Short mmCIF file of C-alpha atoms in Angstrom, two decimals:
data_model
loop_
_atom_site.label_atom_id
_atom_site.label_comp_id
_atom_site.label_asym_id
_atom_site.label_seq_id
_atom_site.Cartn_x
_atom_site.Cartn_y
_atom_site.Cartn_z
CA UNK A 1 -40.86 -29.71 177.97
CA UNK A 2 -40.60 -31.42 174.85
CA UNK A 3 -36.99 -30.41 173.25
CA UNK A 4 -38.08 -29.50 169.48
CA UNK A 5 -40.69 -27.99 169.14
CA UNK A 6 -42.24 -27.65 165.67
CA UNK A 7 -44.22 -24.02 166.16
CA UNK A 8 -43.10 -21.25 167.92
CA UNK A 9 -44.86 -17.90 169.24
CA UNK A 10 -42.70 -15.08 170.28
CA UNK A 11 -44.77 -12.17 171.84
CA UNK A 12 -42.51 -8.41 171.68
CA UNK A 13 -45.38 -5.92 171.34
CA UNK A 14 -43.35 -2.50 172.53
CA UNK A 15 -41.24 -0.07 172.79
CA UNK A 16 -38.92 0.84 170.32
CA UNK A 17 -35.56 0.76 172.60
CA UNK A 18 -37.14 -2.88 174.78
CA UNK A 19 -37.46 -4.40 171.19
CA UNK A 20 -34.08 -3.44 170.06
CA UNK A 21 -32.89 -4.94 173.31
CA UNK A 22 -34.95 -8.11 172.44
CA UNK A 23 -33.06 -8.64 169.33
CA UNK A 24 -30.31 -10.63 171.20
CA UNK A 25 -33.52 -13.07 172.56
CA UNK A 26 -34.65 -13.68 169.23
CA UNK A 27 -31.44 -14.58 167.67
CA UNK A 28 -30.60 -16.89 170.65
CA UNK A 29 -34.00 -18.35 170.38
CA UNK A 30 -33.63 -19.11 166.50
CA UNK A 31 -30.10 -20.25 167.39
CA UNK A 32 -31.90 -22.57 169.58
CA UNK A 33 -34.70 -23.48 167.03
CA UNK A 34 -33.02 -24.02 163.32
CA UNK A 35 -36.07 -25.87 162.25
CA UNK A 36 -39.10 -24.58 163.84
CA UNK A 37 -41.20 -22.09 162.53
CA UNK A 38 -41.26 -19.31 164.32
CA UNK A 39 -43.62 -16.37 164.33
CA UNK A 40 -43.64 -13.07 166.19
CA UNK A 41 -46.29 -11.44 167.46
CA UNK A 42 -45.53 -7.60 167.63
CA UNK A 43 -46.70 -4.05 166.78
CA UNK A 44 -47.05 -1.85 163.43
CA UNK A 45 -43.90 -0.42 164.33
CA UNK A 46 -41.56 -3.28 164.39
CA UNK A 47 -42.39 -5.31 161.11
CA UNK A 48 -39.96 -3.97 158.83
CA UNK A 49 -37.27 -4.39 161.32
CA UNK A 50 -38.59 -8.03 162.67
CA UNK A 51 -38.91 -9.29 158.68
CA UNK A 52 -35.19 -7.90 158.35
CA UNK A 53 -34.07 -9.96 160.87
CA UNK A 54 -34.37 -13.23 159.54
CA UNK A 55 -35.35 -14.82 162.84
CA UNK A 56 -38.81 -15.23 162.33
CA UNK A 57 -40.92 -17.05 159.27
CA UNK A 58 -44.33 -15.30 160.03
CA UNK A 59 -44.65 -11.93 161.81
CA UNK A 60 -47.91 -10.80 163.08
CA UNK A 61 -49.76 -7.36 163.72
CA UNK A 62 -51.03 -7.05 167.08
CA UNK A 63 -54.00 -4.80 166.70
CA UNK A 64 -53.98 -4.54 170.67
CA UNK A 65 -57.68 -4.49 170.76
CA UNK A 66 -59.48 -2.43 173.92
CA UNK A 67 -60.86 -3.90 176.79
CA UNK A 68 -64.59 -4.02 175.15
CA UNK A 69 -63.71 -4.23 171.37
CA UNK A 70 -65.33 -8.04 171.71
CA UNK A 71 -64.58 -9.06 168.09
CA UNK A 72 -60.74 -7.88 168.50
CA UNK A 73 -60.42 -10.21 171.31
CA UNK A 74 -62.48 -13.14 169.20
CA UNK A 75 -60.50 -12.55 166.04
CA UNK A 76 -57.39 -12.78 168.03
CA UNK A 77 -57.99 -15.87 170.03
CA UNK A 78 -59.15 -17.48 166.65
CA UNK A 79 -55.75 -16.55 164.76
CA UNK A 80 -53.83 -17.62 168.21
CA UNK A 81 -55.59 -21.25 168.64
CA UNK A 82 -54.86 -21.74 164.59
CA UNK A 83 -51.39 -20.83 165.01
CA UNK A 84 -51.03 -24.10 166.67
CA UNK A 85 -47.96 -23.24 168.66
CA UNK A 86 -46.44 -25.87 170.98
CA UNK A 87 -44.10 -23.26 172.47
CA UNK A 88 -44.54 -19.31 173.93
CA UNK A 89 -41.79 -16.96 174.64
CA UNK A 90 -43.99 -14.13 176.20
CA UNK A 91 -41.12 -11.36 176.03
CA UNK A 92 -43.72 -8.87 176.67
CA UNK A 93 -44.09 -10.07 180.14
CA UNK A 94 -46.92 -7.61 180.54
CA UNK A 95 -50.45 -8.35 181.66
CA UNK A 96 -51.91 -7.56 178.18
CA UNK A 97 -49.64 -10.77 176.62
CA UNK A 98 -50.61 -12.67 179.80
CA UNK A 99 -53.70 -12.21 178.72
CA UNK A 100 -53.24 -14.03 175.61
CA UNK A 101 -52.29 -17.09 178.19
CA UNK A 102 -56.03 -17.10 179.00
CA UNK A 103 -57.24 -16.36 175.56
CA UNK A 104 -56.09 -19.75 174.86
CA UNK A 105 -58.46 -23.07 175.62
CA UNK A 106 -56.49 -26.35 177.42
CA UNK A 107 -54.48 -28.06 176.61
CA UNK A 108 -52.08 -25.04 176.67
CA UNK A 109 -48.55 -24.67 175.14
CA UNK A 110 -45.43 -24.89 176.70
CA UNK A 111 -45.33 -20.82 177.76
CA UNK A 112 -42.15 -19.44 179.05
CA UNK A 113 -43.62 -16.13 180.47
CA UNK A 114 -44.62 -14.71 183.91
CA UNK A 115 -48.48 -15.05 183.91
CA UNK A 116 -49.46 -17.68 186.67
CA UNK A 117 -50.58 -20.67 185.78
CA UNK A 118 -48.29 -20.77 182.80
CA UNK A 119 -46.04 -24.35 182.88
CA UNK A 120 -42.37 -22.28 182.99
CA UNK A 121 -43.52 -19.16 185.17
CA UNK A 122 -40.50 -16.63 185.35
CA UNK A 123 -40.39 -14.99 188.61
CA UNK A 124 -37.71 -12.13 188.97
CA UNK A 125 -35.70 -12.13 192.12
CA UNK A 126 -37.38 -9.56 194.60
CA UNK A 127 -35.31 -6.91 195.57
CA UNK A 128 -32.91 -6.50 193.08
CA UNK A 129 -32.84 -4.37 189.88
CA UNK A 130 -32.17 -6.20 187.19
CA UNK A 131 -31.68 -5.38 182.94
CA UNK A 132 -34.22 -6.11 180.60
CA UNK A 133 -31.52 -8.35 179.04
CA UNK A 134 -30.82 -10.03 182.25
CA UNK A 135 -34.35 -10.92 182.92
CA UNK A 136 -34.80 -12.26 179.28
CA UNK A 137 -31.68 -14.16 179.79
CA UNK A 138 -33.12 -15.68 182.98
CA UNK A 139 -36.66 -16.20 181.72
CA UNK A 140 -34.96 -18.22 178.28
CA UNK A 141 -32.94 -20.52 180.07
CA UNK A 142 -36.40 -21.68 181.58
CA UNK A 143 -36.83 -23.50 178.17
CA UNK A 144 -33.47 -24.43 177.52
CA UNK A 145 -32.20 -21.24 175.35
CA UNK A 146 -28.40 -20.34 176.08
CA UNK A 147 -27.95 -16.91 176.87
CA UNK A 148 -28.22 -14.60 174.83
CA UNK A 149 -25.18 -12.36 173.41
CA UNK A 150 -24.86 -8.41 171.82
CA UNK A 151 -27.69 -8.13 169.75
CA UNK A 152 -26.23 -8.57 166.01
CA UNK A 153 -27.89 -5.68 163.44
CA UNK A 154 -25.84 -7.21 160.88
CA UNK A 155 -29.15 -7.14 158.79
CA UNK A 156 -29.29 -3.44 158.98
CA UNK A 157 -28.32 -1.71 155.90
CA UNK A 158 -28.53 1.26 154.12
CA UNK A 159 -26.90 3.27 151.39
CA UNK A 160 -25.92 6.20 152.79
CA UNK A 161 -24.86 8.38 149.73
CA UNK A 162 -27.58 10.65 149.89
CA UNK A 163 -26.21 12.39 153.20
CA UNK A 164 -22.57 13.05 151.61
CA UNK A 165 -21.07 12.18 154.92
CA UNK A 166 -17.71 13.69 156.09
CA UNK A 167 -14.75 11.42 156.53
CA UNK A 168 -15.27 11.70 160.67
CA UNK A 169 -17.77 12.69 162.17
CA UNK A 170 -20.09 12.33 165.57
CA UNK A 171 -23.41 11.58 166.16
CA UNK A 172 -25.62 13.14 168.55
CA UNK A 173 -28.87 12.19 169.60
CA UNK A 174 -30.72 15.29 171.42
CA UNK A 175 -33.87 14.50 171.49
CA UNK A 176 -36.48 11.98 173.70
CA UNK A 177 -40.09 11.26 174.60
CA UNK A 178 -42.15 14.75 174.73
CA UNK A 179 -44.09 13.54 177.52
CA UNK A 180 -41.17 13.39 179.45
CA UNK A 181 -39.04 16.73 178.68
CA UNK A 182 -36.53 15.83 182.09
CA UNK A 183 -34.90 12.73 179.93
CA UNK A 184 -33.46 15.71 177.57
CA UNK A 185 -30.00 17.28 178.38
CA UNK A 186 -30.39 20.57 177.83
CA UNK A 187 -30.21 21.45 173.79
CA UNK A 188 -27.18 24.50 174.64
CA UNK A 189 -25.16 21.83 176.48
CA UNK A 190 -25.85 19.58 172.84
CA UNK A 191 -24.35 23.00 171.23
CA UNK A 192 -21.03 23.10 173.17
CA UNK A 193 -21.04 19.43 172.65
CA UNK A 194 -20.70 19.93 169.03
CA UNK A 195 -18.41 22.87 169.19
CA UNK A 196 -15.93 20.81 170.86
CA UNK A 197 -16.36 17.51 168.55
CA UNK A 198 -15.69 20.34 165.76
CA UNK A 199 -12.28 21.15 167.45
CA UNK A 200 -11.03 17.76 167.35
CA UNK A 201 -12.17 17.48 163.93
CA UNK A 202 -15.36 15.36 163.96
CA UNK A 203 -18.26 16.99 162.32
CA UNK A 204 -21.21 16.84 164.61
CA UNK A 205 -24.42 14.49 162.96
CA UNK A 206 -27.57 15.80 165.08
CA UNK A 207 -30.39 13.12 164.52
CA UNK A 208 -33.86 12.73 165.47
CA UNK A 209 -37.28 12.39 164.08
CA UNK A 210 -39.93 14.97 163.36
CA UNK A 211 -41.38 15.91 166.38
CA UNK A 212 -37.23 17.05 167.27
CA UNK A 213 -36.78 19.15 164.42
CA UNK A 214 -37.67 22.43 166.09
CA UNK A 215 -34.73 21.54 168.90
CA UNK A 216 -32.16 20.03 166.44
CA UNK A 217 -32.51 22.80 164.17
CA UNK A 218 -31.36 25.94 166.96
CA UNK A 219 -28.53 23.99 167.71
CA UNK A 220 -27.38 23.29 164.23
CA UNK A 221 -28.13 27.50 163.66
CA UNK A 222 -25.93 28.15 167.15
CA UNK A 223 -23.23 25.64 165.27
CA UNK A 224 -21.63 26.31 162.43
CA UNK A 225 -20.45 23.14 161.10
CA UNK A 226 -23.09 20.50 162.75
CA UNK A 227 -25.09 19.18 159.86
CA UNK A 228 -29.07 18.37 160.55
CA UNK A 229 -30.09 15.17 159.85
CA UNK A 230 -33.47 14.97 161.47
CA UNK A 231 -36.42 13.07 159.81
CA UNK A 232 -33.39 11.74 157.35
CA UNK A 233 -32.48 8.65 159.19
CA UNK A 234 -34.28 4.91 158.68
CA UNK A 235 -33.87 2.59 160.98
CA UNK A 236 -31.34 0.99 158.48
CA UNK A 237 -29.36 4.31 158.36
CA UNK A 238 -28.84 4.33 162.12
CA UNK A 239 -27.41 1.40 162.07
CA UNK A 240 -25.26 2.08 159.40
CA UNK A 241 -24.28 5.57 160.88
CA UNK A 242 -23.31 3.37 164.19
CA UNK A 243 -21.03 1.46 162.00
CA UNK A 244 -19.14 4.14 161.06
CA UNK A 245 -18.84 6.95 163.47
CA UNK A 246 -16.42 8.18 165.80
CA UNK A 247 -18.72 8.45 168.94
CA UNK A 248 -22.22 9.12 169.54
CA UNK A 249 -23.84 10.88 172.76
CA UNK A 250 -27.67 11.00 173.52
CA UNK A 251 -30.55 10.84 175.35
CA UNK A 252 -32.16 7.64 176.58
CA UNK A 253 -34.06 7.32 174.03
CA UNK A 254 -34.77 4.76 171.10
CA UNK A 255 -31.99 5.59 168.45
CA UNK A 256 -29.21 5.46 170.49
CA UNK A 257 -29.96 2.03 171.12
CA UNK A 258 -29.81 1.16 167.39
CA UNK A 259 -26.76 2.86 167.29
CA UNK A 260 -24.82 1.33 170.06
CA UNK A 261 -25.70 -2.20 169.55
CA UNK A 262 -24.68 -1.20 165.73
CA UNK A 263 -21.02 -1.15 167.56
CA UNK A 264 -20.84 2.65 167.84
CA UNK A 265 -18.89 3.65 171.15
CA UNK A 266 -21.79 5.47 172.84
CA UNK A 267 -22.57 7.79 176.27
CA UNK A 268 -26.12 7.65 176.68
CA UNK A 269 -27.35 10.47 179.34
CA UNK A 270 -30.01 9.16 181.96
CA UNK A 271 -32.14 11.57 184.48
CA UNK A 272 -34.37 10.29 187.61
CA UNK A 273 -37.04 9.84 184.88
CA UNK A 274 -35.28 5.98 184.14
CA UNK A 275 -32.66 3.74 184.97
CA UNK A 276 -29.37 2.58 182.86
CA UNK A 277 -29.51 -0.27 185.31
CA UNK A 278 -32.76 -1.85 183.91
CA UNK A 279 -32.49 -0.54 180.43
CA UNK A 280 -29.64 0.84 179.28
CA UNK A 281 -28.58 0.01 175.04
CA UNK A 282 -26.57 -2.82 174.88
CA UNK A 283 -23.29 -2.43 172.53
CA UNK A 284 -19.72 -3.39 172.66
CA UNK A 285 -18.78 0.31 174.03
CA UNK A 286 -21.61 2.02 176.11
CA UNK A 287 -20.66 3.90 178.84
CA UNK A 288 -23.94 6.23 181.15
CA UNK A 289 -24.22 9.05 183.06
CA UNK A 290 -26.86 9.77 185.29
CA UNK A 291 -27.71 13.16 186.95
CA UNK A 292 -31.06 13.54 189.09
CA UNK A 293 -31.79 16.49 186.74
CA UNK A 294 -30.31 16.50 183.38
CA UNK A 295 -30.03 20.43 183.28
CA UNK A 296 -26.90 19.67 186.17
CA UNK A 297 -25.21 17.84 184.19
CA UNK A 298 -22.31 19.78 183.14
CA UNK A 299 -20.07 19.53 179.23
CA UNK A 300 -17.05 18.53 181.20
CA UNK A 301 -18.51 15.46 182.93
CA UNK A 302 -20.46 14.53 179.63
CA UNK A 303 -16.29 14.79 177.77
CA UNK A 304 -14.91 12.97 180.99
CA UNK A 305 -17.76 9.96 180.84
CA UNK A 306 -16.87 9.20 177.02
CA UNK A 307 -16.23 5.58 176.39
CA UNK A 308 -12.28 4.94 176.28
CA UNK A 309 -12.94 3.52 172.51
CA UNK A 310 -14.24 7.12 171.73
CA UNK A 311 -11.62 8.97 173.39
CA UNK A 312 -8.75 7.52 171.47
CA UNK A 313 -10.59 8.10 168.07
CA UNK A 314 -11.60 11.97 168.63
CA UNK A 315 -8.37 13.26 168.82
CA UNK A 316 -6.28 13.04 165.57
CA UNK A 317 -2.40 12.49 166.35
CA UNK A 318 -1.83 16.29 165.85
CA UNK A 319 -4.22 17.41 168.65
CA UNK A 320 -2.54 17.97 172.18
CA UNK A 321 -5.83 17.48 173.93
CA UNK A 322 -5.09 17.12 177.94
CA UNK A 323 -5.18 13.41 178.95
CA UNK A 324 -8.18 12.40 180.12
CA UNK A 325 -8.91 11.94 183.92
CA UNK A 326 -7.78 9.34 186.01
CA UNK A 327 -11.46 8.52 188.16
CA UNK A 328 -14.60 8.39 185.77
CA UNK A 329 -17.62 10.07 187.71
CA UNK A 330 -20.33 8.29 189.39
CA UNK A 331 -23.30 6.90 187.33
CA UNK A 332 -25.63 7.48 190.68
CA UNK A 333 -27.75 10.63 191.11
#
């Protein structure tokens, strides 16, 4: 494989959390590639945060046309044979993006990827579960990229003066996909959450988007105190709210990975619906806990689970909290 090459296609069509994940890749693979141009091939979604990011000198929409939408497929080919790439970095790994492998007439770029046929096939060892960051890490050193570090969201930034934030405060993250209600710990346990981050002092931030308000609002009304944030928070404010808080606990669900590769310490909650082991955020201080069903998980195991990082900063030198445990409960069901 030729060691510079000129024009570069990274594919990252989805999801929110994967792409946040996928932020370490790019960098290394800009790191790796000073001069090339490099363009990414991703979803509505993503643009804002992909242009922020400085990695990338062209970002493209994937329209993700369906099976029989002929011209989608036509005008995509087109744009991908003018594009003129010499190298792929399929981080999709999906069979939609290995797809775009066969879009493309012969001779073929250099693609990095896990469709067959492609000249540096990835094949994940059978058997064993693996992170999305692993694999990536794996699947880039196929074409030479050094592994990849935290993800750096640096280029995140917001003014946060609107909010008229609290000198110390706590962010938590109740809500999750509402297709899939068992990733949610259960919105009372959220309540005593915040009651107790309000006796050590940290005011309680409850975040999450519009489809969450109706959840985050009855547990700000059963707290007096936690302040509702929902449908207030960019992508650039997450960050920025990771930056500065004390802890944050949530769901496994897209913000919280914002927030704890933003350097927040951060306990992310996990049912039998997924798997910290292939996906949990990435961050200098996460810590999981996993339950088979989310409504057994109890407050004190969520307070005993908290990252050490966290533990020191809740409690003010006045508070005569207990000391914390000496054995950390399992992360297995």
């Amino acid at each position: 494989m030729a060691s510079s090459p000129s024009r570069i296609l990274v594919i990252k069509l989805s999801a929110f959390g994967d792409f946040v994940l996928s932020v370490a890749s790019f960098q290394a693979i800009r790191a790796h590639h000073p001069e090339a141009a490099i363009t990414l091939l991703t979803t509505a979604p993503y643009r804002l945060m992909a242009e922020a990011s400085g990695g990338f000198d062209t970002v493209w929409i994937d329209r993700r046309p369906a099976w029989w939408q002929l011209g989608g497929w036509l005008a995509l080919r087109r744009r991908l044979v003018e594009g003129n790439f010499e190298r792929v970095y399929d981080l999709q790994r999906s069979d939609r993006s290995g797809s775009y492998f066969r879009l493309l007439p012969r001779p073929k770029p250099a693609w990095i990827g896990v469709v067959p046929g492609c000249s540096h096939r990835y094949r994940p060892p059978e058997g064993e579960v693996l992170h999305i960051c692993e694999r990536e890490a794996q699947q880039l050193a196929l074409g030479g990229v050094p592994r990849p570090g935290l993800p750096d969201l640096s280029f995140l930034t917001a003014d946060l003066g609107e909010l008229d934030l609290p000198d110390r405060f706590a962010l938590l993250v109740p809500g999750g996909s509402a297709h899939r209600p068992g990733k949610r710990w259960p919105a009372e346990r959220y309540a005593a959450l915040a009651r107790h981050l309000l006796g050590r002092r940290l005011v309680p931030l409850l975040l999450g988007a519009e489809a969450e308000r109706a959840e985050i609002a009855a547990i700000a009304a059963a707290v007096s105190g936690a302040r509702d944030l929902c449908g207030r928070t960019s992508l650039e404010a997450l960050a920025e709210l990771g930056r500065r808080a004390g802890l944050a606990v949530g769901n496994d669900t897209g913000p919280m990975h914002i927030i704890a590769a933003a350097g927040c310490p951060s306990l992310v909650l996990y049912s039998r619906d997924s798997d910290p082991a292939k996906s949990a955020p990435r961050g200098p201080s996460v810590e999981t806990l996993r339950r088979e069903h989310l409504a057994d998980l109890s407050l004190e195991a969520v307070l005993a689970a908290l990252p050490e990082t966290a533990e020191a900063s809740t409690l003010s030198p006045r508070d005569t909290a207990p000391p914390p445990p000496q054995h950390r409960p399992s992360n297995s069901p």
